């Protein structure tokens, strides 16, 4: 299957990150696997979310504080996922997250999940902004737009 | 392993429920299994929660409405689970839920999960009441106490 | 956001299904929600998987039996998800699943998740076939190809 | 509510572990929370499992290797959970795991989940041993019994 982000290498932990990306490491839990013996396809999305929030934190935006201070949330509104090879229980996975594009209304991210130098899963995520109390759409706050610049 | 609720039979779907119990049927999802090929031990708790909420609904209490009308929630504060035999992907499981005890502060429930007449898992759940906004403990509302009488 | 499958209406439960689609109903669990008060974006994938397996069952293919009889599995290799509006705790959701395309190597499905006549989430899923023991790619068995014809 | 393991303090990260215990740190994911704004009661069990497997690893037993080498698994057969206070999104939780008792048939563990010096959840877990292919009960292998000695 074709790569979503063909120029991204799965760079093993310990080597430097590409400029603008953030690397986050997770260990696969037993409960993330299914009876096929591999990570269930929905479980990766929790890793991807964690990787995106660590990307934010690394750039100075603590997402929980944003929610609590502004009453705004950043829901996922679009996803594309390509599964190249399965992750297994107890694997250490590295997630490279980087921003693809940002407008006043939306931000797009790429996440490449790899194990060593093998790319397992690629994810493109689009987030928007809503008022958590009413659910109404809002512009992305400036502080969010800033950290989402590619 | 000894039974938690030894007098409860796993009564196959189609036969009448015992007085005071409510039967709820779920089908095991692929994602509820793990690489051992069986339902992961944490996944049953979601079935048990659904069974308890259907028990409430059957007695006239719609839990979502309660939360929205009163701002109160009924968190689980204590659990005991005994796993006798594993459930498998695609199994149809029947959950028999009944009330064990209720005070102003807490209510206790038993849930027996069975597949046909084989008892797979037994769960004893204690719930309390909190103000969802502050997290402070509250008495169980009368309408909750009423539906929790054994 | 543009619809993935614009000609699909969210047809309320009780009305007939479109030809070739299969409708499956799920109730949102408490544990499927997150602190934003809505269904977490990963949770829908479990519903979609259930909907696809019920589509198979409706056409005479019991997926668990297929796995056990042939040692083959049908992993998800590509996903596209568009989130139009959030589902809430206790909602009854209807999933309309239909086949889009099938080749010897892959099958593509559309799933439209709606609540009454409001379309909440659209999902395009591509599955392939692997030997569950070795993980090697296989052709889709004839019996699978047959049920995946649009 | 009374403590299950009253003599265990929630010892903040950075301070030494008690003799025989192993400390494991997890960060709460967004998807682990529910619409009450706190961690869902089932989500803690995944943390507890990770804590127990890290306890094993720390003592030289890599659980994945054990499964793959011997074909044996260590399913949870009994659980007791006491929820004292809720964990929140993005919290850093410390899990102290220690062995309580081991026989040829079973091993019991305590896990105390705390945030700083506040104890949030206590869990007592009993595991047994099964042949993963047949599901039949087996004795705990010597290498497992050894690492489970309190």
Coordinates of C-alpha atoms in Angstrom, one line a residue:
Chain A
X1 CA 0.0 0.0 0.0
X2 CA 1.3 3.4 -0.8
X3 CA 2.6 5.6 2.0
X4 CA 0.6 8.6 3.1
X5 CA 3.8 10.5 4.1
X6 CA 6.4 8.9 1.9
X7 CA 9.3 11.1 2.9
X8 CA 9.0 10.3 6.6
X9 CA 11.4 7.7 7.7
X10 CA 10.8 5.7 10.8
X11 CA 13.7 7.0 12.8
X12 CA 14.7 4.7 15.6
X13 CA 14.5 6.1 19.1
X14 CA 17.8 7.7 20.2
X15 CA 18.4 9.3 16.9
X16 CA 17.5 13.0 16.5
X17 CA 13.9 14.0 15.5
X18 CA 13.3 15.7 12.2
X19 CA 12.9 19.5 12.6
X20 CA 9.3 20.3 13.6
X21 CA 8.4 16.8 14.5
X22 CA 7.9 15.5 18.0
X23 CA 8.6 11.9 19.0
X24 CA 6.6 10.1 21.6
X25 CA 7.1 6.5 22.7
X26 CA 4.4 4.1 23.9
X27 CA 4.4 0.5 25.0
X28 CA 1.6 -1.7 23.6
X29 CA -0.7 -2.9 26.4
X30 CA -2.1 -6.4 26.5
X31 CA -5.6 -5.0 26.3
X32 CA -4.8 -3.2 23.1
X33 CA -4.4 -6.5 21.2
X34 CA -7.2 -8.6 19.8
X35 CA -7.6 -12.3 19.1
X36 CA -5.7 -12.0 15.9
X37 CA -2.7 -11.5 18.1
X38 CA -2.0 -7.9 17.0
X39 CA -3.0 -4.4 18.1
X40 CA -6.6 -3.7 17.3
X41 CA -7.0 -1.1 14.6
X42 CA -8.9 1.3 16.9
X43 CA -6.3 1.2 19.6
X44 CA -3.7 3.1 17.6
X45 CA -5.9 6.2 17.7
X46 CA -5.3 6.5 21.5
X47 CA -1.6 6.4 20.8
X48 CA -2.0 9.1 18.1
X49 CA -4.0 11.3 20.4
X50 CA -1.3 11.0 23.1
X51 CA 1.4 11.8 20.5
X52 CA -0.5 14.9 19.4
X53 CA -0.9 16.1 22.9
X54 CA 2.8 15.6 23.7
X55 CA 3.6 17.5 20.5
X56 CA 1.5 20.4 21.9
X57 CA 3.1 20.1 25.3
X58 CA 6.6 20.1 23.7
X59 CA 5.6 23.4 22.0
X60 CA 4.3 24.9 25.3
X61 CA 0.6 24.2 25.0
X62 CA -0.8 22.0 27.8
X63 CA -4.1 20.8 26.3
X64 CA -5.8 20.1 29.6
X65 CA -5.1 23.7 30.8
X66 CA -6.4 25.0 27.4
X67 CA -9.7 23.2 27.9
X68 CA -10.0 24.3 31.5
X69 CA -9.0 27.9 30.9
X70 CA -11.0 28.6 27.8
X71 CA -13.8 26.0 27.8
X72 CA -12.8 25.1 24.2
X73 CA -12.0 21.7 22.9
X74 CA -10.2 20.4 19.8
X75 CA -12.3 17.5 18.5
X76 CA -11.1 15.3 15.7
X77 CA -13.3 15.9 12.6
X78 CA -11.4 13.8 10.0
X79 CA -9.1 10.9 10.0
X80 CA -7.2 8.9 7.5
X81 CA -5.3 5.8 8.6
X82 CA -3.1 3.5 6.6
X83 CA -2.1 0.2 8.3
X84 CA 1.1 -1.1 6.8
X85 CA 2.1 -3.7 9.3
X86 CA 0.8 -4.7 12.7
X87 CA 2.2 -3.8 16.1
X88 CA 2.4 -6.5 18.7
X89 CA 1.9 -6.8 22.5
X90 CA 4.8 -5.2 24.5
X91 CA 6.3 -3.5 21.4
X92 CA 7.8 -0.1 22.0
X93 CA 6.4 2.2 19.3
X94 CA 7.6 5.6 18.3
X95 CA 5.2 8.2 17.1
X96 CA 6.5 11.1 15.0
X97 CA 3.9 13.9 15.0
X98 CA 4.1 17.0 12.9
X99 CA 1.8 19.7 11.7
X100 CA 0.7 19.7 8.0
X101 CA -1.5 22.8 7.7
X102 CA -3.4 25.3 9.8
X103 CA -6.2 27.7 9.1
X104 CA -8.5 29.7 11.5
X105 CA -10.9 26.8 11.4
X106 CA -8.8 23.6 11.4
X107 CA -5.4 22.1 11.9
X108 CA -4.0 19.0 10.2
X109 CA -1.4 16.6 11.6
X110 CA 0.6 13.7 10.4
X111 CA 1.6 10.9 12.7
X112 CA 3.9 8.1 11.7
X113 CA 4.0 5.1 14.0
X114 CA 7.1 3.0 13.7
X115 CA 8.9 0.2 15.5
X116 CA 12.6 0.8 15.0
X117 CA 12.9 1.8 11.4
X118 CA 9.8 0.0 10.2
X119 CA 6.8 2.2 9.5
X120 CA 3.6 0.4 10.8
X121 CA 0.8 2.9 10.6
X122 CA 0.3 6.4 9.2
X123 CA -2.4 8.7 10.3
X124 CA -3.6 12.1 9.1
X125 CA -5.8 13.9 11.7
X126 CA -7.8 17.0 11.3
X127 CA -9.0 18.9 14.4
X128 CA -11.4 21.8 14.7
X129 CA -12.5 23.9 17.7
X130 CA -15.7 23.8 19.6
X131 CA -17.2 25.4 22.7
X132 CA -17.3 22.4 25.0
X133 CA -20.5 23.7 26.8
X134 CA -22.6 24.3 23.7
X135 CA -20.8 22.2 21.0
X136 CA -20.7 25.3 18.7
X137 CA -17.8 25.7 16.3
X138 CA -15.2 28.3 17.2
X139 CA -12.0 29.6 15.6
X140 CA -8.9 27.9 16.8
X141 CA -7.4 30.2 19.5
X142 CA -4.2 32.0 18.4
X143 CA -2.2 30.0 20.9
X144 CA -3.3 26.8 19.1
X145 CA -2.8 28.2 15.6
X146 CA 0.7 29.1 16.6
X147 CA 1.8 25.7 17.7
X148 CA 0.1 24.1 14.7
X149 CA 2.2 26.0 12.1
X150 CA 4.1 23.4 10.1
Chain B
X1 CA -13.2 -21.0 42.4
X2 CA -16.2 -20.5 44.6
X3 CA -19.2 -18.7 43.3
X4 CA -19.9 -15.2 44.6
X5 CA -23.7 -15.7 44.1
X6 CA -24.1 -19.4 44.3
X7 CA -27.8 -19.5 44.1
X8 CA -28.0 -17.7 40.8
X9 CA -28.3 -20.0 37.8
X10 CA -27.3 -19.0 34.4
X11 CA -30.7 -19.0 32.9
X12 CA -30.7 -19.2 29.1
X13 CA -32.3 -16.4 27.2
X14 CA -35.9 -17.1 26.4
X15 CA -36.6 -18.5 29.9
X16 CA -38.2 -16.1 32.4
X17 CA -36.0 -13.9 34.6
X18 CA -35.9 -14.4 38.3
X19 CA -38.1 -12.0 40.2
X20 CA -36.2 -8.7 40.7
X21 CA -33.5 -9.4 38.2
X22 CA -33.1 -7.9 34.8
X23 CA -31.6 -9.7 31.9
X24 CA -29.6 -7.9 29.3
X25 CA -27.9 -9.4 26.2
X26 CA -24.7 -8.3 24.6
X27 CA -22.6 -9.7 21.7
X28 CA -18.9 -9.8 22.2
X29 CA -17.0 -7.4 19.9
X30 CA -13.8 -8.3 18.2
X31 CA -12.1 -5.4 20.0
X32 CA -13.1 -6.8 23.3
X33 CA -10.9 -9.8 22.9
X34 CA -7.1 -9.9 23.5
X35 CA -4.3 -11.9 22.1
X36 CA -5.1 -14.8 24.4
X37 CA -8.2 -15.2 22.2
X38 CA -10.7 -14.4 24.9
X39 CA -12.5 -11.4 26.2
X40 CA -10.0 -9.1 28.1
X41 CA -10.8 -9.0 31.8
X42 CA -11.5 -5.2 31.7
X43 CA -14.0 -5.4 28.9
X44 CA -16.6 -7.2 31.0
X45 CA -17.0 -4.1 33.1
X46 CA -18.5 -2.2 30.2
X47 CA -21.1 -5.0 29.7
X48 CA -21.8 -4.9 33.5
X49 CA -22.3 -1.1 33.4
X50 CA -24.7 -1.5 30.4
X51 CA -26.6 -4.3 32.3
X52 CA -27.0 -2.1 35.4
X53 CA -28.2 0.9 33.3
X54 CA -30.7 -1.4 31.6
X55 CA -31.8 -2.6 35.0
X56 CA -32.5 1.0 36.0
X57 CA -34.3 1.7 32.7
X58 CA -36.5 -1.4 33.2
X59 CA -37.5 0.0 36.6
X60 CA -38.3 3.5 35.2
X61 CA -35.0 5.3 35.8
X62 CA -33.2 6.6 32.7
X63 CA -29.7 7.2 34.0
X64 CA -28.8 9.9 31.4
X65 CA -31.9 11.9 32.3
X66 CA -31.0 11.6 36.0
X67 CA -27.5 13.0 35.3
X68 CA -28.9 15.8 33.2
X69 CA -31.8 16.7 35.4
X70 CA -30.0 16.6 38.8
X71 CA -26.3 17.1 38.0
X72 CA -25.6 14.0 40.1
X73 CA -23.7 10.9 39.0
X74 CA -23.4 7.4 40.4
X75 CA -19.8 6.4 40.3
X76 CA -18.6 2.9 41.0
X77 CA -16.6 2.9 44.3
X78 CA -16.1 -0.8 44.8
X79 CA -15.9 -3.9 42.6
X80 CA -15.4 -7.6 43.1
X81 CA -15.1 -9.7 40.0
X82 CA -14.7 -13.5 39.8
X83 CA -13.8 -14.9 36.4
X84 CA -14.9 -18.5 36.1
X85 CA -14.5 -19.1 32.4
X86 CA -13.7 -16.9 29.4
X87 CA -16.1 -15.5 26.9
X88 CA -15.2 -15.6 23.2
X89 CA -15.6 -13.3 20.2
X90 CA -19.1 -13.2 18.9
X91 CA -20.6 -14.9 21.9
X92 CA -24.0 -13.8 23.0
X93 CA -23.8 -13.2 26.7
X94 CA -26.7 -12.7 29.1
X95 CA -26.2 -10.5 32.1
X96 CA -28.6 -10.9 35.0
X97 CA -28.5 -7.9 37.3
X98 CA -30.1 -7.5 40.6
X99 CA -29.9 -5.2 43.7
X100 CA -28.2 -6.6 46.8
X101 CA -28.5 -3.7 49.3
X102 CA -29.2 0.0 49.4
X103 CA -28.5 2.7 52.0
X104 CA -28.7 6.5 51.8
X105 CA -25.0 6.5 50.8
X106 CA -24.6 3.4 48.6
X107 CA -26.2 0.7 46.5
X108 CA -24.8 -2.7 45.8
X109 CA -25.6 -4.9 42.7
X110 CA -24.8 -8.3 41.6
X111 CA -24.3 -9.2 37.9
X112 CA -24.0 -12.7 36.7
X113 CA -22.7 -13.1 33.2
X114 CA -23.5 -16.3 31.5
X115 CA -23.5 -17.9 28.1
X116 CA -26.5 -20.3 27.9
X117 CA -26.4 -22.0 31.3
X118 CA -22.7 -21.6 32.0
X119 CA -21.8 -18.9 34.4
X120 CA -18.7 -17.1 33.1
X121 CA -18.2 -14.1 35.3
X122 CA -19.7 -12.7 38.5
X123 CA -19.5 -9.1 39.6
X124 CA -20.4 -7.2 42.7
X125 CA -20.6 -3.5 42.2
X126 CA -21.1 -0.7 44.7
X127 CA -22.1 2.7 43.6
X128 CA -22.2 6.0 45.5
X129 CA -23.5 9.4 44.5
X130 CA -21.5 12.6 43.7
X131 CA -22.2 16.1 42.5
X132 CA -20.8 15.9 39.0
X133 CA -19.7 19.5 39.1
X134 CA -17.8 19.5 42.4
X135 CA -17.2 15.8 42.9
X136 CA -18.6 16.0 46.4
X137 CA -20.4 13.0 47.9
X138 CA -24.2 13.3 48.1
X139 CA -27.0 11.0 49.3
X140 CA -28.5 8.7 46.7
X141 CA -31.7 10.5 45.4
X142 CA -34.9 8.9 46.5
X143 CA -35.7 7.8 43.0
X144 CA -32.4 5.9 42.9
X145 CA -32.9 4.4 46.3
X146 CA -36.3 3.2 45.2
X147 CA -35.1 1.3 42.2
X148 CA -32.2 -0.2 44.1
X149 CA -34.3 -2.0 46.7
X150 CA -33.5 -5.7 46.4
Chain C
X1 CA -17.6 19.3 6.0
X2 CA -18.4 17.5 2.8
X3 CA -20.1 14.2 3.0
X4 CA -18.1 11.1 2.1
X5 CA -21.3 9.3 0.8
X6 CA -23.6 12.2 0.0
X7 CA -26.4 10.1 -1.5
X8 CA -26.9 8.1 1.7
X9 CA -29.6 9.4 3.9
X10 CA -29.7 8.6 7.6
X11 CA -32.9 6.5 7.4
X12 CA -34.5 6.2 10.8
X13 CA -34.9 2.8 12.3
X14 CA -38.2 1.2 11.4
X15 CA -38.1 2.4 7.8
X16 CA -36.8 -0.1 5.2
X17 CA -33.0 -0.3 4.4
X18 CA -31.7 0.6 1.1
X19 CA -31.1 -2.3 -1.2
X20 CA -27.7 -3.9 -0.5
X21 CA -27.2 -2.2 2.8
X22 CA -27.5 -3.7 6.3
X23 CA -28.7 -1.7 9.3
X24 CA -27.3 -2.4 12.7
X25 CA -28.3 -0.6 15.9
X26 CA -26.1 0.1 18.9
X27 CA -26.6 1.9 22.1
X28 CA -23.7 4.2 23.3
X29 CA -22.1 3.0 26.5
X30 CA -20.9 5.3 29.3
X31 CA -17.4 4.2 28.8
X32 CA -17.5 5.2 25.1
X33 CA -17.8 8.8 26.1
X34 CA -14.9 11.1 27.1
X35 CA -14.6 14.2 29.2
X36 CA -15.9 16.4 26.4
X37 CA -19.2 14.7 27.1
X38 CA -19.4 13.0 23.7
X39 CA -18.4 9.7 22.2
X40 CA -14.6 9.4 21.8
X41 CA -13.5 9.4 18.2
X42 CA -11.9 5.9 18.5
X43 CA -15.0 4.3 20.0
X44 CA -17.0 4.6 16.7
X45 CA -14.6 2.1 15.1
X46 CA -15.9 -0.6 17.4
X47 CA -19.4 0.1 16.3
X48 CA -18.3 0.1 12.6
X49 CA -16.7 -3.2 13.0
X50 CA -19.8 -4.7 14.6
X51 CA -21.9 -3.3 11.8
X52 CA -19.6 -4.8 9.1
X53 CA -19.7 -8.2 10.9
X54 CA -23.5 -8.1 11.0
X55 CA -23.6 -7.2 7.3
X56 CA -21.5 -10.4 6.7
X57 CA -23.8 -12.4 9.0
X58 CA -26.9 -11.1 7.2
X59 CA -25.4 -12.3 3.9
X60 CA -24.6 -15.7 5.4
X61 CA -21.0 -15.3 6.4
X62 CA -20.3 -15.8 10.1
X63 CA -16.9 -14.1 10.5
X64 CA -15.9 -16.1 13.6
X65 CA -16.5 -19.3 11.8
X66 CA -14.5 -18.1 8.8
X67 CA -11.5 -17.4 11.0
X68 CA -11.8 -20.7 12.8
X69 CA -12.4 -22.8 9.7
X70 CA -9.8 -21.2 7.4
X71 CA -7.2 -19.6 9.7
X72 CA -7.6 -16.5 7.7
X73 CA -8.4 -13.0 9.0
X74 CA -9.7 -9.8 7.4
X75 CA -7.7 -6.9 8.9
X76 CA -8.5 -3.3 8.3
X77 CA -5.7 -1.8 6.2
X78 CA -7.2 1.6 5.4
X79 CA -9.7 3.9 7.1
X80 CA -11.3 7.2 6.4
X81 CA -13.5 8.8 8.9
X82 CA -15.5 12.0 8.8
X83 CA -17.1 13.2 12.0
X84 CA -20.0 15.5 11.3
X85 CA -21.7 15.7 14.7
X86 CA -21.1 13.9 18.0
X87 CA -23.0 11.0 19.4
X88 CA -23.9 11.1 23.1
X89 CA -24.2 8.6 25.9
X90 CA -27.2 6.4 25.7
X91 CA -28.0 7.4 22.1
X92 CA -29.4 4.7 19.9
X93 CA -27.3 4.8 16.7
X94 CA -28.1 3.2 13.4
X95 CA -25.2 2.0 11.2
X96 CA -25.9 1.5 7.5
X97 CA -23.2 -0.7 6.0
X98 CA -22.7 -1.4 2.3
X99 CA -20.0 -2.7 0.0
X100 CA -18.3 -0.3 -2.3
X101 CA -15.8 -2.4 -4.2
X102 CA -14.1 -5.8 -4.1
X103 CA -11.0 -7.3 -5.8
X104 CA -9.2 -10.5 -5.1
X105 CA -7.0 -8.6 -2.7
X106 CA -9.3 -6.1 -0.9
X107 CA -12.8 -5.1 -0.1
X108 CA -14.1 -1.7 0.6
X109 CA -17.1 -0.7 2.8
X110 CA -19.0 2.3 3.6
X111 CA -20.6 2.8 7.0
X112 CA -23.0 5.7 7.7
X113 CA -23.7 6.2 11.4
X114 CA -26.8 8.2 12.1
X115 CA -29.2 9.0 14.9
X116 CA -32.7 9.3 13.5
X117 CA -32.2 11.1 10.2
X118 CA -29.1 13.0 11.3
X119 CA -25.8 11.7 9.8
X120 CA -23.1 11.8 12.5
X121 CA -20.1 9.9 11.2
X122 CA -19.1 8.4 7.9
X123 CA -16.5 5.7 7.6
X124 CA -14.8 4.1 4.6
X125 CA -13.0 0.9 5.5
X126 CA -10.7 -1.3 3.4
X127 CA -10.0 -4.8 4.5
X128 CA -7.5 -7.3 3.2
X129 CA -6.9 -11.0 4.0
X130 CA -4.0 -12.5 6.0
X131 CA -3.0 -15.9 7.3
X132 CA -3.6 -15.4 11.0
X133 CA -0.7 -17.8 11.9
X134 CA 2.0 -16.2 9.7
X135 CA 0.6 -12.8 9.0
X136 CA 1.2 -13.3 5.3
X137 CA -1.2 -11.7 2.7
X138 CA -3.7 -14.0 1.0
X139 CA -6.4 -13.5 -1.5
X140 CA -9.9 -12.9 -0.2
X141 CA -11.6 -16.3 -0.1
X142 CA -14.4 -16.7 -2.7
X143 CA -17.1 -16.8 0.0
X144 CA -15.8 -13.4 1.2
X145 CA -15.6 -11.9 -2.2
X146 CA -19.2 -13.0 -2.9
X147 CA -20.6 -11.2 0.1
X148 CA -18.6 -8.1 -0.6
X149 CA -20.0 -7.5 -4.1
X150 CA -21.6 -4.0 -4.0
Chain D
X1 CA -14.1 3.8 52.5
X2 CA -11.6 1.6 54.3
X3 CA -8.3 1.1 52.6
X4 CA -7.5 -2.4 51.2
X5 CA -3.8 -2.0 51.9
X6 CA -3.8 0.5 54.7
X7 CA 0.0 0.4 55.4
X8 CA 0.9 1.4 51.8
X9 CA 1.6 5.1 51.4
X10 CA 1.3 6.8 48.1
X11 CA 4.9 7.6 47.8
X12 CA 5.6 10.4 45.3
X13 CA 7.7 9.7 42.3
X14 CA 11.3 10.4 42.9
X15 CA 11.3 8.9 46.4
X16 CA 12.5 5.3 46.8
X17 CA 10.1 2.4 46.4
X18 CA 9.3 0.2 49.3
X19 CA 11.3 -3.1 49.4
X20 CA 9.7 -5.6 47.1
X21 CA 7.4 -3.2 45.3
X22 CA 7.8 -1.8 41.8
X23 CA 6.6 1.6 40.8
X24 CA 5.3 2.3 37.3
X25 CA 4.1 5.6 36.0
X26 CA 1.4 6.2 33.5
X27 CA -0.2 9.3 32.0
X28 CA -4.0 9.4 31.8
X29 CA -5.2 9.4 28.1
X30 CA -8.1 11.5 26.9
X31 CA -9.9 8.3 25.8
X32 CA -9.6 6.9 29.4
X33 CA -12.0 9.6 30.7
X34 CA -15.8 9.5 30.5
X35 CA -18.5 12.1 30.4
X36 CA -18.3 12.5 34.2
X37 CA -14.9 14.2 33.5
X38 CA -12.9 11.5 35.3
X39 CA -11.1 8.2 34.4
X40 CA -13.7 5.5 33.7
X41 CA -13.6 2.8 36.3
X42 CA -12.6 0.1 33.8
X43 CA -9.7 2.0 32.4
X44 CA -7.6 1.6 35.6
X45 CA -7.4 -2.1 35.0
X46 CA -5.2 -1.5 31.9
X47 CA -2.9 0.6 34.0
X48 CA -2.8 -2.2 36.7
X49 CA -2.0 -4.8 34.1
X50 CA 0.9 -2.7 32.8
X51 CA 2.1 -2.2 36.3
X52 CA 2.1 -5.9 37.0
X53 CA 3.9 -6.7 33.8
X54 CA 6.5 -4.1 34.6
X55 CA 6.9 -5.6 38.1
X56 CA 7.6 -8.9 36.3
X57 CA 10.1 -7.3 33.9
X58 CA 11.8 -5.6 36.8
X59 CA 12.3 -9.0 38.3
X60 CA 13.6 -10.5 35.1
X61 CA 10.4 -12.1 33.7
X62 CA 9.3 -10.7 30.3
X63 CA 5.7 -11.8 30.1
X64 CA 5.5 -11.7 26.3
X65 CA 8.5 -14.1 26.1
X66 CA 6.9 -16.4 28.6
X67 CA 3.8 -16.7 26.6
X68 CA 5.7 -17.3 23.4
X69 CA 8.2 -19.7 24.8
X70 CA 5.8 -21.8 26.9
X71 CA 2.4 -21.4 25.4
X72 CA 1.1 -20.5 28.8
X73 CA -0.8 -17.4 29.9
X74 CA -1.6 -15.9 33.3
X75 CA -5.2 -14.8 33.2
X76 CA -6.8 -12.7 35.9
X77 CA -9.3 -14.8 37.8
X78 CA -10.3 -12.5 40.6
X79 CA -10.3 -8.8 41.2
X80 CA -11.1 -6.4 44.0
X81 CA -11.0 -2.7 43.3
X82 CA -11.6 0.1 45.7
X83 CA -12.0 3.6 44.2
X84 CA -11.2 6.3 46.7
X85 CA -10.8 9.3 44.5
X86 CA -10.9 9.9 40.7
X87 CA -8.0 10.4 38.4
X88 CA -8.2 13.1 35.8
X89 CA -7.1 13.5 32.2
X90 CA -3.4 14.1 31.8
X91 CA -2.7 13.1 35.4
X92 CA 0.6 11.3 36.0
X93 CA -0.3 8.3 38.1
X94 CA 2.2 6.1 40.0
X95 CA 1.3 2.5 40.5
X96 CA 3.0 0.5 43.3
X97 CA 2.7 -3.2 42.6
X98 CA 3.8 -5.9 45.0
X99 CA 3.2 -9.6 45.5
X100 CA 0.9 -10.7 48.3
X101 CA 0.9 -14.5 48.1
X102 CA 1.8 -17.3 45.7
X103 CA 0.8 -21.0 45.5
X104 CA 1.4 -23.5 42.8
X105 CA -2.0 -22.6 41.4
X106 CA -2.3 -18.8 41.9
X107 CA -0.5 -15.6 42.6
X108 CA -2.0 -12.5 44.3
X109 CA -0.9 -8.9 43.8
X110 CA -1.7 -5.6 45.3
X111 CA -1.6 -2.4 43.2
X112 CA -1.9 1.0 44.8
X113 CA -2.5 3.8 42.3
X114 CA -1.7 7.2 43.6
X115 CA -1.2 10.8 42.4
X116 CA 1.6 12.3 44.4
X117 CA 0.8 11.2 48.0
X118 CA -2.9 10.8 47.5
X119 CA -4.1 7.1 47.1
X120 CA -6.8 7.0 44.4
X121 CA -7.4 3.4 43.7
X122 CA -6.4 0.1 45.3
X123 CA -6.6 -3.2 43.4
X124 CA -6.1 -6.8 44.5
X125 CA -5.6 -9.1 41.5
X126 CA -5.3 -12.9 41.5
X127 CA -3.8 -14.6 38.4
X128 CA -3.8 -18.3 37.5
X129 CA -2.1 -20.2 34.7
X130 CA -3.7 -21.7 31.6
X131 CA -2.5 -23.4 28.4
X132 CA -3.3 -20.7 25.9
X133 CA -4.1 -23.3 23.2
X134 CA -6.5 -25.5 25.1
X135 CA -7.6 -23.1 28.0
X136 CA -6.8 -25.9 30.5
X137 CA -5.5 -24.9 34.0
X138 CA -1.8 -25.5 34.6
X139 CA 0.5 -24.9 37.6
X140 CA 2.3 -21.6 37.6
X141 CA 5.8 -22.3 36.1
X142 CA 8.6 -22.1 38.6
X143 CA 10.0 -18.9 37.0
X144 CA 6.6 -17.3 37.6
X145 CA 6.3 -18.6 41.2
X146 CA 9.8 -17.2 41.9
X147 CA 9.0 -13.6 40.9
X148 CA 5.7 -13.7 42.7
X149 CA 7.2 -14.4 46.2
X150 CA 6.1 -11.5 48.4

